[in-house]
Amino acid sequence: MPYTYNRLNKDDAALLMVDHQAGLLSLVRDFSPDDFKNNVLALADIGKFFDLPTILTTSFEDGPNGPMVPELKEAFPHAPYIARPGQINAWDNEAFRNAVAETGRRQLVIAGVVTEVCVAFPALSALEAGYEVFVVTDASGTFNQTTRDAAWNRMSQAGVQLMTWFGAGCELHRDWRNDVEGFGGLLAQHLPAYANLIQSYSQHQA
Amino acid sequence: MPYTYNRLNKDDAALLMVDHQAGLLSLVRDFSPDDFKNNVLALADIGKFFDLPTILTTSFEDGPNGPMVPELKEAFPHAPYIARPGQINAWDNEAFRNAVAETGRRQLVIAGVVTEVCVAFPALSALEAGYEVFVVTDASGTFNQTTRDAAWNRMSQAGVQLMTWFGAGCELHRDWRNDVEGFGGLLAQHLPAYANLIQSYSQHQA
Amino acid sequence: MPYTYNRLNKDDAALLMVDHQAGLLSLVRDFSPDDFKNNVLALADIGKFFDLPTILTTSFEDGPNGPMVPELKEAFPHAPYIARPGQINAWDNEAFRNAVAETGRRQLVIAGVVTEVCVAFPALSALEAGYEVFVVTDASGTFNQTTRDAAWNRMSQAGVQLMTWFGAGCELHRDWRNDVEGFGGLLAQHLPAYANLIQSYSQHQA
Amino acid sequence: MPYTYNRLNKDDAALLMVDHQAGLLSLVRDFSPDDFKNNVLALADIGKFFDLPTILTTSFEDGPNGPMVPELKEAFPHAPYIARPGQINAWDNEAFRNAVAETGRRQLVIAGVVTEVCVAFPALSALEAGYEVFVVTDASGTFNQTTRDAAWNRMSQAGVQLMTWFGAGCELHRDWRNDVEGFGGLLAQHLPAYANLIQSYSQHQA
Amino acid sequence: MPYTYNRLNKDDAALLMVDHQAGLLSLVRDFSPDDFKNNVLALADIGKFFDLPTILTTSFEDGPNGPMVPELKEAFPHAPYIARPGQINAWDNEAFRNAVAETGRRQLVIAGVVTEVCVAFPALSALEAGYEVFVVTDASGTFNQTTRDAAWNRMSQAGVQLMTWFGAGCELHRDWRNDVEGFGGLLAQHLPAYANLIQSYSQHQA
Amino acid sequence: MPYTYNRLNKDDAALLMVDHQAGLLSLVRDFSPDDFKNNVLALADIGKFFDLPTILTTSFEDGPNGPMVPELKEAFPHAPYIARPGQINAWDNEAFRNAVAETGRRQLVIAGVVTEVCVAFPALSALEAGYEVFVVTDASGTFNQTTRDAAWNRMSQAGVQLMTWFGAGCELHRDWRNDVEGFGGLLAQHLPAYANLIQSYSQHQA
Amino acid sequence: MPYTYNRLNKDDAALLMVDHQAGLLSLVRDFSPDDFKNNVLALADIGKFFDLPTILTTSFEDGPNGPMVPELKEAFPHAPYIARPGQINAWDNEAFRNAVAETGRRQLVIAGVVTEVCVAFPALSALEAGYEVFVVTDASGTFNQTTRDAAWNRMSQAGVQLMTWFGAGCELHRDWRNDVEGFGGLLAQHLPAYANLIQSYSQHQA
Amino acid sequence: MPYTYNRLNKDDAALLMVDHQAGLLSLVRDFSPDDFKNNVLALADIGKFFDLPTILTTSFEDGPNGPMVPELKEAFPHAPYIARPGQINAWDNEAFRNAVAETGRRQLVIAGVVTEVCVAFPALSALEAGYEVFVVTDASGTFNQTTRDAAWNRMSQAGVQLMTWFGAGCELHRDWRNDVEGFGGLLAQHLPAYANLIQSYSQHQA
């Protein structure tokens, strides 16, 4: 059967950040804390850079799960923010579904904590609802490598596309010439090794 | 083709615990003993919490394979308990198949030791028989990472959904409000990192 | 679509041991030498135990690749032995294909060195020829984990079933009662941890 | 120079549990949460089993570091409990030093979170003060394997003896006959693999 | 559905080397530098050995990304060399697409840096355009194992075949007798373990 | 022999940052880039927080090694900055030795790239010159884990104390009450997991 | 201080095999079962090959710990066999100490299960008693890598020399010419990779 | 006690390459073949660059161990070459000891295969004979990480200094200005990541 490559498109994509809460983050152990923090903030910067409609949601944020990480709230001060009263699958929350629908977008970029629940459940629900679903794997964390592997497998077999923040950013950007400075700056901030290249280059130029 | 997300449903799921026997457990080396014990008991608690019809089965329990771990027997004192006289694939045992059929459930949650045999064989048989099959990967153990990878691949390619005990529990629970105390307690008992969050929260509240 | 579970059947399976040669074995680094030797000999014992028609083949055995490991030759003194004059894919060798055809079997159990070539090539060819193909992953070795992962993925996506020697043995045996002593003895010889169970059991019985 | 093997002696050893607090535990990533919880509780059980004078201490327990894990408080209801007002090195706290001195013991068994600070600092101070110091490595946790390695090296080079809870327990017990039931029960509770041996053995005996 | 094994065919394959640039290579951390250098040069030697039409391309080579590694330029002095002015996906560059089309080949062998972008994007585009796509996984590198896993999964699920340089070389060669000396020499240069076999063999022969 | 615990003392310690240059950093592969960047900047913040006399040095910064990372230059605008004309061991540079001597400190905290050369050489020289030497292992990087292990061993056997940035910071700080806000803020910035604790705590307090 | 290299000497060494019992072996997880079985039997063969006085001992062999592995009993039918009634440290058993003394040897080669107890305790005791102690690390097993690391560190810091079965065998043998056939045969049996070299060599010779 | 830093000195060092033979190299599994080949040849280039007196030796080179790797023979055509007739410890061979003595050097740089035997034995003997011994760990290989760890520990505790080829080269070179081109070229050839830096630098300069 012929394959169609529906790329992530900045005019058709929305970003869903699910349950990146201070308490829940302490459960994430398939990334080092530094790596994971960087990945989540890089994805947030991508959402802002491409002006993707973005939706934030939390689960029980007044309890042990803790508040959404403040950097995300600050990054998207005007985004719909749905503090779910109890639904584990964000898609079960009508306000969340409506917020997604109101974006008018058909490509959903999802990341969250923990991967096999807060990410996988809405990802599969969105797939069923006819959306294209792209999970940003390195901005989604869970208890260990085994639970991650199982979660990735389940989502992938259902039709979810597994991405990374760097891959998603590049697929959205398409061409460096659309904004060399801006996109390069974003990368430099979140890829120390790339920042090093830029510094060496700049010095050699000078 | 359109995707349908048939979630685990506490009214349509049954739990099959296959060959968690004292001797066979000594063969499991893709988890630390502490982690594996915790995962198996967490899954048992999930079965009890959601009142899932549960079936226990063993293979040659009077020989070197040893007795079923006592915690499982105690957890499900009224569950059908099928000590198989020789069938390696539990599905080849008529009493087991009948016990499954009598649950009236169409979603089978399976875990066992070892993954590529005691789990994979009945999982594939159940799939063929038309059931939806969910394997709880972290309550299923085997000799090493390589044999696990092969087993997961075979099952997944056939249509089995790879889950974890935490994912299965959350998919069954749907909404924290169905029983915050109960489900939170279950998690606290089996997720030390979550218990820590609750303790810090409780102290701060006090 | 409905799934059919065509189990490995001792009356319909043949075993193909491809290029387990002394020189080539020094290239295998995705297993420890002890583990790999044990896995290969365990698979050979399974072939003998179930009287599977078995075919041995080598590539350039008079050169640096070296001779087939002597234990395999001794295990199958009457098996067709095809020393290929140059074909990398054993399936390109007419004598090999004929030997396979003459077994009259439709299920091919394949293992060899190295996985992405000596195993994958005939596996994909056999698949195309209409056979059911089961690759014994832990009796097949290659340069490192990365090349293994790629090889498994390619074969699996094409329709090959990834097995282990233990899984294959159990699927062929079906029921311990078919020969408790024999099969138990085979396991004891190749699973030290299982041998330990038997020893403890025997002593306790005595 | 002649070597003297001063074994851990239940009449000369004291146990120091340093900063096992709910918040700080979320920083520990050189053990899985299940493993670490088990190790800490096993060490506590050893302290109780051998009636070791035990001292509990915390750092800033009313703030983000959180309360001492409740199981430890319950295990040692009458132990000196020093909630340090600010000293990072417990040894800098006079009450703590006094509590240690009042035990009259010269062998200090220390565990805590995090290894390179809360364990290493008092360990080195105690060494300087002339105590024999035994660090229970697997009941002490830190950020990652690298920081652990550095901490172990620094302590070991200074003269600290690196132990495990199992090694410490066995060195204190000396002879099974001192209390077979008691010590075996302790092991069974914290070594699932040993519990399996006991269960198989018991069944075979029955 | 019947499976067709379209092997890599030296008369129908073209080689695409994407963005192996000095700066970008410093980002590659899913291989050791020695391993990766060897893999890339081995693939280049395969392209030359089988006279595969080869296309080189770079991204922003005058900036921080740096120049294409000189060994590749030297290996293919007459190959189309497309220094892309900004397109991230090489397939978005018309000159690149035309160069591919002009080869007249339908099988594309692709490697590059980084895997989830410079390799995956043109691979998926080529798939959509009706080509058969073979990605040489070990001559393609990226930031870490996690991003690699996600990239492999996305490509594989779309229909890309995951290969290695050794597998690709062997599938193209088909039969050692086509050129024993030449192919053996290529292997000896890039597989030190194979070179050792040849040296031992040669000495024993002498 | 009696052991003396000479703690790091903010009034007797100086900080030496050796060859953290943009080019050389691309060689570091025993840490993820995010982790390493964080560790280096955390150590710099510790130097500033405790007002440690600090010395920066580079090797051949106008060539491929590249410029010192700009964050370090900015952090210590008034620090002696020695761009070495060729000496590999910074201690061989008279200006460097003099700068160290002029600090009047006897405890040297050293970090750099790569560990077995730029760190180990001056560390061993300083030891010989009678200084106490503390190497910050996690702000020092090298090619891989093997070279790191060898370097740590050589330094440790000579008498260097292996530290981490967190351990060094805590040993210098001694007591939280010296500046709770300041030190807590430093930790929050470089320990995402600790920042999460603070955020949860703050919300619960509010 | 001058260093003296007291090599293992077949006329001054004795072999102590401590607690290699069927039950206890199921606790060993720092080696694969195949590797560990091979290492233990290789060490036994070395003991026999060099006619080392050998002492076997077990702990509670009638209980869950299980019987000594039969291969060891068979290998040393005339060796002193001390089934300890309760002493955890074999050195605490007078019969054991006497058996050691009666060998008249001053170099003790020790291996056992588990490393931090059954090996470390008698090793440290023997050191105190003035023996030279060589622990065969790869024929000694324990719960995991962490406990192993701690055990090795404690023993090594006390003065134990850490060896491997291969190193011990070679140090005892001194010169191949003492018995090329015999020693080569021993290696071939326990080093599959070496056996492959011999097979290739033999074929090339033929 | 005061520490003296006796650096490797090109006028006082000799290089000993022990048993890098084609057959034995197939036993090395603590490095990838590409990495190990590169390390060994890098060390050889260091020996040549600094004109170190160099001694080559082999063990049983006419048998399965195979010939010395040809690159080493070619690198040192005039070096003493001692094909030992049987001594496992090269130091037991009088010609070898004499060759070492004739160099007149007191610092011995040793590498070989396998680490715990062919390296450790002569290293310890040389130490006893009063030499300073520097083992190049990454040009010395063995069966696995465990045997390596034991070998490093034994040598290090005896007084051997653990080095790497890069560390040894830099310690010998002292100052880049002694020969920037030469030493830079050597590094570029054996450190692909450093070669990339040079290429980017050169292009930017151009």
Coordinates of C-alpha atoms in Angstrom, one line a residue, chain C residues 22-23 25 32-35 37-38 61-63 66-67 69-70 189-190 192 196 199-200 203-204, chain G residues 22-23 25 32-35 37-38 61-63 66-67 69-70 189-190 192 196 199-200 203-204:
Chain C
A22 CA 35.0 -21.5 14.4
G23 CA 36.3 -18.4 12.8
L25 CA 32.1 -17.3 16.0
S32 CA 29.2 -13.8 26.1
P33 CA 31.1 -16.8 24.6
D34 CA 29.8 -19.1 27.3
D35 CA 26.2 -18.0 26.8
K37 CA 28.0 -21.7 23.1
N38 CA 25.4 -23.0 25.4
E61 CA 35.0 -23.4 5.5
D62 CA 38.5 -24.0 4.2
G63 CA 39.4 -20.3 4.6
G66 CA 37.1 -21.9 9.7
P67 CA 35.3 -25.3 10.2
V69 CA 32.0 -26.2 15.3
P70 CA 32.7 -29.9 15.9
Q189 CA 22.0 -29.5 30.9
H190 CA 21.5 -26.0 29.4
P192 CA 22.2 -24.1 35.2
N196 CA 20.0 -26.2 40.7
Q199 CA 19.3 -30.8 42.6
S200 CA 17.7 -29.1 45.6
Q203 CA 18.1 -33.8 47.8
H204 CA 14.9 -32.7 49.7
Chain G
A22 CA 22.4 -25.3 44.6
G23 CA 20.1 -23.0 46.5
L25 CA 23.6 -20.2 43.5
S32 CA 24.9 -15.0 33.8
P33 CA 24.2 -18.5 35.0
D34 CA 26.2 -20.0 32.1
D35 CA 29.2 -17.8 32.7
K37 CA 28.8 -22.2 36.1
N38 CA 31.7 -22.2 33.6
E61 CA 23.2 -27.9 53.3
D62 CA 20.2 -29.8 54.5
G63 CA 18.0 -26.7 54.4
G66 CA 20.7 -26.8 49.2
P67 CA 23.5 -29.3 48.4
V69 CA 26.8 -28.6 43.3
P70 CA 27.5 -32.2 42.4
Q189 CA 37.1 -26.6 27.7
H190 CA 36.3 -23.3 29.5
P192 CA 34.9 -21.3 23.9
N196 CA 37.6 -21.9 18.3
Q199 CA 39.8 -25.7 15.9
S200 CA 40.7 -23.3 13.1
Q203 CA 42.0 -27.6 10.5
H204 CA 44.5 -25.3 8.8

